[in-house]
XYZ file of C-alpha atoms in Angstrom:
423
model
C -35.287 -23.020 -38.247
C -31.276 -22.310 -37.339
C -31.979 -22.107 -33.845
C -33.626 -25.569 -33.954
C -30.394 -26.519 -35.822
C -28.276 -25.099 -33.782
C -29.731 -26.127 -30.652
C -29.625 -29.736 -32.037
C -26.684 -29.755 -32.435
C -25.495 -28.401 -28.740
C -27.328 -31.125 -27.564
C -25.602 -33.776 -29.968
C -22.051 -32.077 -28.872
C -23.538 -32.604 -24.671
C -24.631 -36.179 -25.717
C -21.447 -36.382 -26.641
C -18.824 -35.176 -24.313
C -21.840 -36.562 -22.221
C -20.613 -40.044 -22.942
C -16.808 -39.389 -22.910
C -16.989 -38.162 -19.422
C -19.550 -41.284 -18.303
C -17.149 -43.107 -16.066
C -15.484 -46.831 -17.950
C -13.529 -47.508 -14.937
C -13.452 -48.125 -11.295
C -10.391 -47.709 -9.251
C -9.655 -49.915 -6.005
C -7.082 -47.951 -4.879
C -4.950 -50.169 -1.998
C -3.452 -46.626 0.137
C -4.718 -45.669 2.865
C -8.424 -44.588 1.767
C -9.005 -48.691 0.999
C -11.286 -49.406 4.274
C -10.805 -53.284 3.488
C -7.454 -54.111 1.726
C -7.995 -57.141 1.627
C -11.754 -58.091 0.748
C -10.053 -55.358 -2.570
C -8.296 -58.600 -3.398
C -11.444 -60.926 -3.610
C -13.281 -57.644 -5.593
C -10.429 -58.631 -8.014
C -10.533 -62.115 -8.442
C -14.031 -62.212 -8.507
C -13.899 -60.560 -11.542
C -11.655 -62.197 -12.770
C -13.431 -65.509 -12.210
C -16.376 -63.466 -13.975
C -14.257 -62.933 -17.109
C -13.341 -59.279 -16.716
C -10.073 -57.396 -17.796
C -8.236 -56.003 -14.446
C -4.862 -54.443 -14.430
C -2.672 -54.128 -11.278
C -1.178 -50.614 -10.851
C 1.856 -51.218 -9.371
C 3.514 -48.830 -6.885
C 0.097 -46.552 -7.439
C -1.361 -45.834 -4.250
C 0.071 -48.886 -3.004
C -0.280 -51.066 -5.987
C -4.001 -50.434 -6.931
C -6.547 -52.097 -9.019
C -7.900 -51.079 -12.374
C -11.516 -53.025 -13.356
C -14.041 -52.281 -15.926
C -16.917 -50.071 -14.937
C -20.210 -52.593 -14.158
C -22.865 -52.311 -11.706
C -22.522 -55.355 -10.875
C -19.039 -54.661 -9.724
C -19.862 -51.379 -8.228
C -22.565 -52.938 -6.090
C -20.169 -55.767 -5.080
C -18.166 -53.390 -3.750
C -20.288 -52.808 -1.589
C -21.553 -55.693 -0.306
C -17.978 -56.511 0.562
C -17.347 -52.841 1.898
C -14.277 -52.335 -0.387
C -13.249 -49.114 -1.388
C -13.655 -47.655 -4.839
C -13.425 -44.744 -7.486
C -15.011 -44.515 -10.124
C -13.194 -43.055 -12.791
C -13.387 -41.473 -16.949
C -11.853 -42.946 -19.432
C -9.931 -39.880 -19.945
C -9.222 -40.038 -15.910
C -7.603 -43.446 -16.522
C -5.687 -43.358 -18.753
C -4.408 -40.488 -17.124
C -3.619 -42.644 -14.717
C -2.216 -44.928 -16.873
C 0.215 -42.654 -18.583
C 1.355 -41.659 -15.347
C 2.396 -44.550 -14.367
C 4.365 -45.276 -18.221
C 6.575 -42.762 -17.415
C 10.046 -43.452 -17.672
C 10.822 -41.146 -14.468
C 7.576 -43.048 -12.499
C 8.477 -46.491 -10.697
C 5.134 -47.795 -11.803
C 4.400 -50.207 -13.652
C 0.305 -52.164 -15.360
C 0.616 -55.311 -15.572
C -2.550 -57.070 -17.220
C -4.642 -59.358 -14.789
C -5.995 -62.153 -16.960
C -7.559 -65.408 -15.146
C -8.521 -66.219 -11.861
C -5.844 -68.804 -10.424
C -7.185 -72.243 -9.294
C -5.681 -72.096 -5.509
C -5.314 -75.130 -3.188
C -4.425 -75.152 -0.090
C -1.978 -78.447 1.511
C -3.743 -78.985 4.379
C -5.398 -82.331 6.628
C -9.014 -83.210 6.652
C -9.337 -83.501 10.902
C -9.478 -80.438 13.192
C -5.567 -79.739 13.783
C -5.063 -77.210 17.044
C -3.866 -74.269 14.938
C -5.480 -72.390 12.768
C -3.756 -71.416 8.842
C -3.258 -67.255 8.271
C -3.940 -68.215 4.743
C -7.033 -70.322 4.750
C -8.487 -67.622 7.136
C -7.554 -64.879 4.904
C -8.286 -66.404 1.386
C -12.164 -66.994 3.374
C -12.032 -63.474 4.435
C -11.393 -62.559 0.823
C -13.225 -64.843 -0.151
C -11.046 -66.482 -2.858
C -12.076 -69.522 -3.090
C -9.942 -72.897 -2.459
C -9.770 -76.640 -2.230
C -7.916 -78.155 0.153
C -5.871 -81.491 -1.372
C -4.014 -83.530 0.992
C -1.615 -86.528 -0.065
C -3.691 -88.850 -1.523
C -4.412 -86.061 -3.828
C -1.095 -84.972 -4.057
C 0.037 -88.724 -4.627
C -2.444 -89.221 -7.673
C -1.348 -86.223 -9.142
C -4.686 -84.197 -8.368
C -1.737 -80.891 -8.572
C -2.095 -80.770 -12.287
C -5.648 -79.372 -11.951
C -4.266 -76.050 -9.613
C -1.906 -73.334 -10.180
C -1.266 -71.861 -7.149
C -0.075 -73.969 -4.058
C 0.257 -73.249 0.010
C 1.456 -75.111 2.298
C 1.564 -73.888 5.812
C 2.577 -75.571 8.986
C 3.331 -79.123 8.128
C 6.152 -81.059 8.446
C 7.548 -83.178 5.405
C 10.281 -84.774 7.488
C 8.128 -87.889 9.464
C 9.112 -85.981 12.796
C 5.398 -84.666 13.732
C 6.400 -81.287 13.959
C 8.646 -81.536 16.568
C 5.592 -81.319 19.218
C 7.436 -84.499 20.693
C 9.131 -82.404 23.456
C 6.152 -80.423 24.643
C 3.044 -82.583 23.476
C 3.390 -86.019 23.315
C 1.383 -86.765 25.935
C -1.795 -84.442 24.538
C -4.511 -86.215 22.922
C -3.948 -84.473 19.959
C -0.900 -85.473 18.961
C -1.406 -89.259 19.620
C -3.879 -89.005 17.469
C -2.215 -87.267 14.929
C 0.290 -89.502 14.725
C -1.629 -92.277 14.557
C -4.083 -91.112 11.861
C -0.187 -89.650 9.814
C 0.322 -93.616 10.313
C -2.551 -95.061 9.252
C -2.458 -92.624 6.200
C 0.879 -93.638 5.401
C -0.004 -97.513 5.206
C -2.674 -96.948 3.346
C -1.197 -95.728 0.328
C 2.380 -98.428 0.646
C 4.537 -96.935 2.409
C 5.549 -98.362 5.692
C 6.856 -95.106 7.079
C 5.768 -91.434 7.219
C 9.354 -89.967 6.744
C 8.878 -91.792 3.663
C 5.775 -91.165 2.361
C 5.976 -87.530 2.991
C 8.703 -87.295 1.622
C 7.319 -88.751 -1.685
C 4.487 -85.714 -0.809
C 7.363 -83.105 -0.870
C 8.752 -85.054 -4.344
C 5.437 -84.565 -5.867
C 4.975 -81.101 -4.601
C 8.740 -80.214 -6.380
C 7.851 -81.675 -9.781
C 4.321 -79.813 -9.480
C 6.819 -75.947 -9.539
C 9.020 -77.818 -11.842
C 6.678 -77.691 -14.200
C 4.924 -74.108 -14.350
C 3.609 -74.584 -10.726
C 3.268 -71.927 -7.810
C 3.824 -72.787 -4.185
C 3.535 -70.599 -1.267
C 4.992 -71.952 1.861
C 4.983 -70.083 5.740
C 6.292 -71.165 9.140
C 7.490 -74.654 9.082
C 6.223 -76.126 5.494
C 9.410 -73.328 4.208
C 12.321 -75.474 6.153
C 10.710 -78.690 6.633
C 10.215 -79.152 3.001
C 13.525 -78.188 1.909
C 14.546 -80.654 4.178
C 13.025 -83.200 3.854
C 14.587 -83.149 -0.130
C 17.743 -82.903 1.126
C 17.749 -85.923 2.691
C 15.824 -87.955 1.069
C 17.269 -91.549 1.269
C 18.667 -90.528 4.522
C 16.888 -91.760 8.253
C 17.314 -88.781 10.083
C 14.127 -90.297 11.889
C 14.715 -90.974 15.896
C 12.725 -93.858 17.216
C 10.054 -92.019 18.702
C 9.158 -90.610 14.835
C 10.606 -94.085 12.741
C 10.202 -96.762 15.099
C 14.297 -97.424 14.568
C 16.926 -95.615 15.181
C 18.725 -92.771 12.761
C 21.295 -93.244 10.397
C 24.866 -92.163 12.093
C 26.474 -89.141 10.258
C 23.444 -88.105 8.711
C 24.321 -84.239 9.136
C 26.851 -85.427 6.220
C 24.931 -86.973 3.763
C 23.057 -83.887 3.466
C 22.199 -83.131 -0.195
C 21.697 -79.356 -0.237
C 21.558 -79.283 -4.070
C 18.097 -80.613 -3.620
C 16.563 -77.986 -1.706
C 15.111 -74.957 -3.251
C 16.159 -72.481 -1.625
C 18.604 -73.191 1.671
C 22.185 -74.598 2.009
C 25.004 -75.604 4.739
C 22.529 -75.627 7.397
C 22.279 -78.299 10.095
C 19.954 -80.246 11.737
C 18.404 -80.291 15.463
C 19.373 -84.041 16.398
C 17.424 -83.958 19.402
C 14.069 -85.373 19.382
C 12.483 -83.157 22.280
C 14.169 -79.837 20.826
C 11.037 -77.778 19.600
C 12.914 -76.719 15.949
C 14.558 -78.871 12.798
C 17.632 -76.678 11.909
C 19.841 -73.238 12.502
C 17.818 -72.157 9.166
C 14.879 -70.675 11.355
C 15.805 -67.865 13.567
C 13.191 -68.292 16.676
C 15.549 -68.490 19.135
C 18.392 -66.718 18.012
C 15.178 -63.315 18.150
C 16.441 -61.911 21.826
C 17.615 -58.376 20.639
C 14.127 -58.212 18.728
C 11.387 -57.448 21.294
C 7.973 -57.692 19.916
C 7.903 -53.749 20.404
C 10.814 -53.522 17.731
C 9.984 -56.433 16.191
C 9.617 -55.103 12.519
C 10.741 -55.750 9.226
C 11.337 -54.039 6.062
C 10.030 -54.820 2.353
C 11.978 -54.203 0.133
C 12.221 -51.726 -2.957
C 12.013 -52.900 -6.296
C 12.233 -51.447 -9.853
C 8.206 -51.673 -11.069
C 9.633 -51.935 -14.729
C 12.393 -53.929 -14.193
C 12.086 -56.135 -11.398
C 8.369 -57.086 -12.200
C 8.209 -60.956 -9.894
C 9.239 -59.011 -6.914
C 7.616 -55.878 -7.268
C 4.218 -57.424 -7.745
C 4.410 -59.835 -4.303
C 6.165 -56.261 -2.083
C 2.828 -54.214 -3.145
C 1.713 -52.480 0.032
C 0.616 -49.292 1.448
C 3.325 -49.435 3.645
C 7.471 -50.241 3.475
C 7.666 -51.381 7.259
C 5.178 -54.315 8.258
C 5.279 -55.275 12.243
C 6.588 -58.849 13.164
C 5.015 -62.612 13.897
C 6.285 -65.247 15.260
C 6.146 -69.409 14.407
C 8.063 -71.971 14.316
C 9.659 -71.167 11.548
C 9.664 -67.282 12.487
C 12.534 -66.065 9.838
C 15.444 -67.256 8.017
C 19.166 -66.670 8.437
C 20.459 -64.939 5.888
C 23.922 -67.029 5.867
C 21.638 -70.483 4.914
C 20.322 -68.898 1.531
C 21.196 -69.647 -1.217
C 22.457 -66.762 -3.359
C 19.812 -67.530 -6.378
C 16.722 -66.822 -3.461
C 15.835 -63.333 -3.612
C 15.263 -61.805 0.038
C 12.225 -59.708 -0.436
C 12.039 -58.290 3.317
C 14.637 -58.679 6.428
C 14.851 -57.585 9.804
C 17.502 -55.408 10.321
C 17.557 -55.391 13.983
C 18.426 -59.415 13.582
C 19.927 -59.476 10.004
C 17.449 -62.314 9.417
C 15.246 -62.782 6.165
C 11.859 -63.171 6.615
C 10.493 -63.347 3.296
C 12.575 -64.710 -0.113
C 11.213 -65.296 -3.335
C 13.095 -68.150 -5.885
C 12.283 -70.254 -9.106
C 12.829 -73.963 -9.728
C 12.343 -74.879 -13.289
C 9.284 -73.412 -15.548
C 7.765 -72.333 -11.869
C 8.300 -70.390 -8.815
C 8.171 -70.621 -4.860
C 7.206 -67.911 -2.177
C 8.330 -68.847 2.008
C 6.978 -66.187 4.381
C 8.277 -67.174 7.727
C 6.356 -66.561 10.628
C 2.516 -67.734 11.081
C 0.047 -65.826 11.542
C 0.660 -61.855 10.684
C -1.635 -60.216 13.321
C -0.837 -62.122 16.152
C 2.546 -62.314 17.876
C 3.008 -65.856 19.186
C 0.326 -67.806 17.990
C 0.395 -71.041 20.222
C -1.447 -74.082 20.045
C -4.851 -73.918 20.432
C -5.285 -70.522 20.566
C -8.342 -68.682 18.938
C -7.930 -68.031 15.387
C -7.854 -64.643 14.374
C -10.636 -62.065 13.622
C -9.664 -60.377 10.742
C -12.727 -58.508 10.794
C -10.461 -56.754 13.169
C -7.698 -56.419 10.825
C -8.789 -55.255 7.030
C -6.147 -52.923 5.840
C -2.846 -55.983 7.496
C 0.131 -55.163 5.421
C 1.060 -58.799 6.931
C -1.489 -60.979 5.745
C -1.553 -58.197 2.508
C 1.230 -60.100 0.983
C -0.104 -63.710 1.521
C -2.833 -62.112 -0.840
C -0.279 -60.939 -3.592
C 1.349 -63.995 -4.057
C -2.227 -65.609 -4.040
C -2.766 -63.194 -7.306
C 0.516 -63.297 -8.649
C -0.226 -66.439 -11.000
C -3.088 -64.199 -12.574
C -0.502 -61.945 -13.986
C -0.096 -62.234 -18.244
C 3.680 -63.380 -18.809
C 6.119 -60.776 -19.562
C 9.485 -61.145 -21.281
C 11.423 -60.070 -18.363
C 13.957 -57.379 -18.654
C 16.573 -59.007 -16.749
């Protein structure tokens, strides 16, 4: 009888320890062990959308994600080709204890809900692709395309996060006049833009685009997150600063620009930039001296890298989230707006990455009202000099792209539980 009881007790003991050792978490490592970094963000978003809890482990193995263990999550990782590691409660707690140590530059951020994502893009086909649309599609993160009609009718209130890319909010049609004014796509886009402006009750495209920019500004001030790349960055700020000032030449809006308009630019209305000089020549493919594209003669392609800043994960939570990566050195890439003149960035805007050879900012972040914005220079992180008409990047060839990871950091950023800032 005692032997039976002893065996029964041993069985219960083994069963108890078996339960304790049972996997309770899934770790998506984001260091070099991860075979598909980009789709790992999609898995995390998918979990949030399914009401699972998730944590972002800042600076732990490249900014890994900790998810609950569930058969459907394991299956989804397998289907999407995402590397995952199954952890017991004890293993997960050990990692969390390591991260919480004051001696470690790490932090755990709870992700609460999947943000609603909007991408500002016209409905017609563009002669270029959008890196954010490409990576959202590749990572299987859902988004809604919106454009001027939705923005002007307060449609942004439905979303948490907005992306702007190769856009021109100044009404100068991307400054393509010099190189593409006879191209069918340019003629068609100009015609469509004028028709849309008239439909919405505006005499000029520049006036309609300014109204859109101001709605986007209000979205951010009210608590929204805005992410912009390429020409959307400087053209957005320029449009806001030129409110009430005609900076467009006749080929853009049918009448002459305002005399001495440079002196009437109001830098207090911008998000990020100050003291810039506008490019008056309509055939020059540039908006102002904010952009560094033509000032990069000392940056050969083989040396074109930018460095992410190293922030304190426990004290500088926001920039730490936005800079999570498996490398601090990211391959550079060009665009209409490639990088930002550091001297023209406002003092309250944080530079998160720079090209040290040229002293240029590549990745900046700031707060406006209750919301936040991030500007990222360049057009496509895996196409060094993407030109009009070039084929879209195939992300199956770049599943571990550090440059694309920065985009996806911004997508997940609004999901983070809001903490009281320590600084």
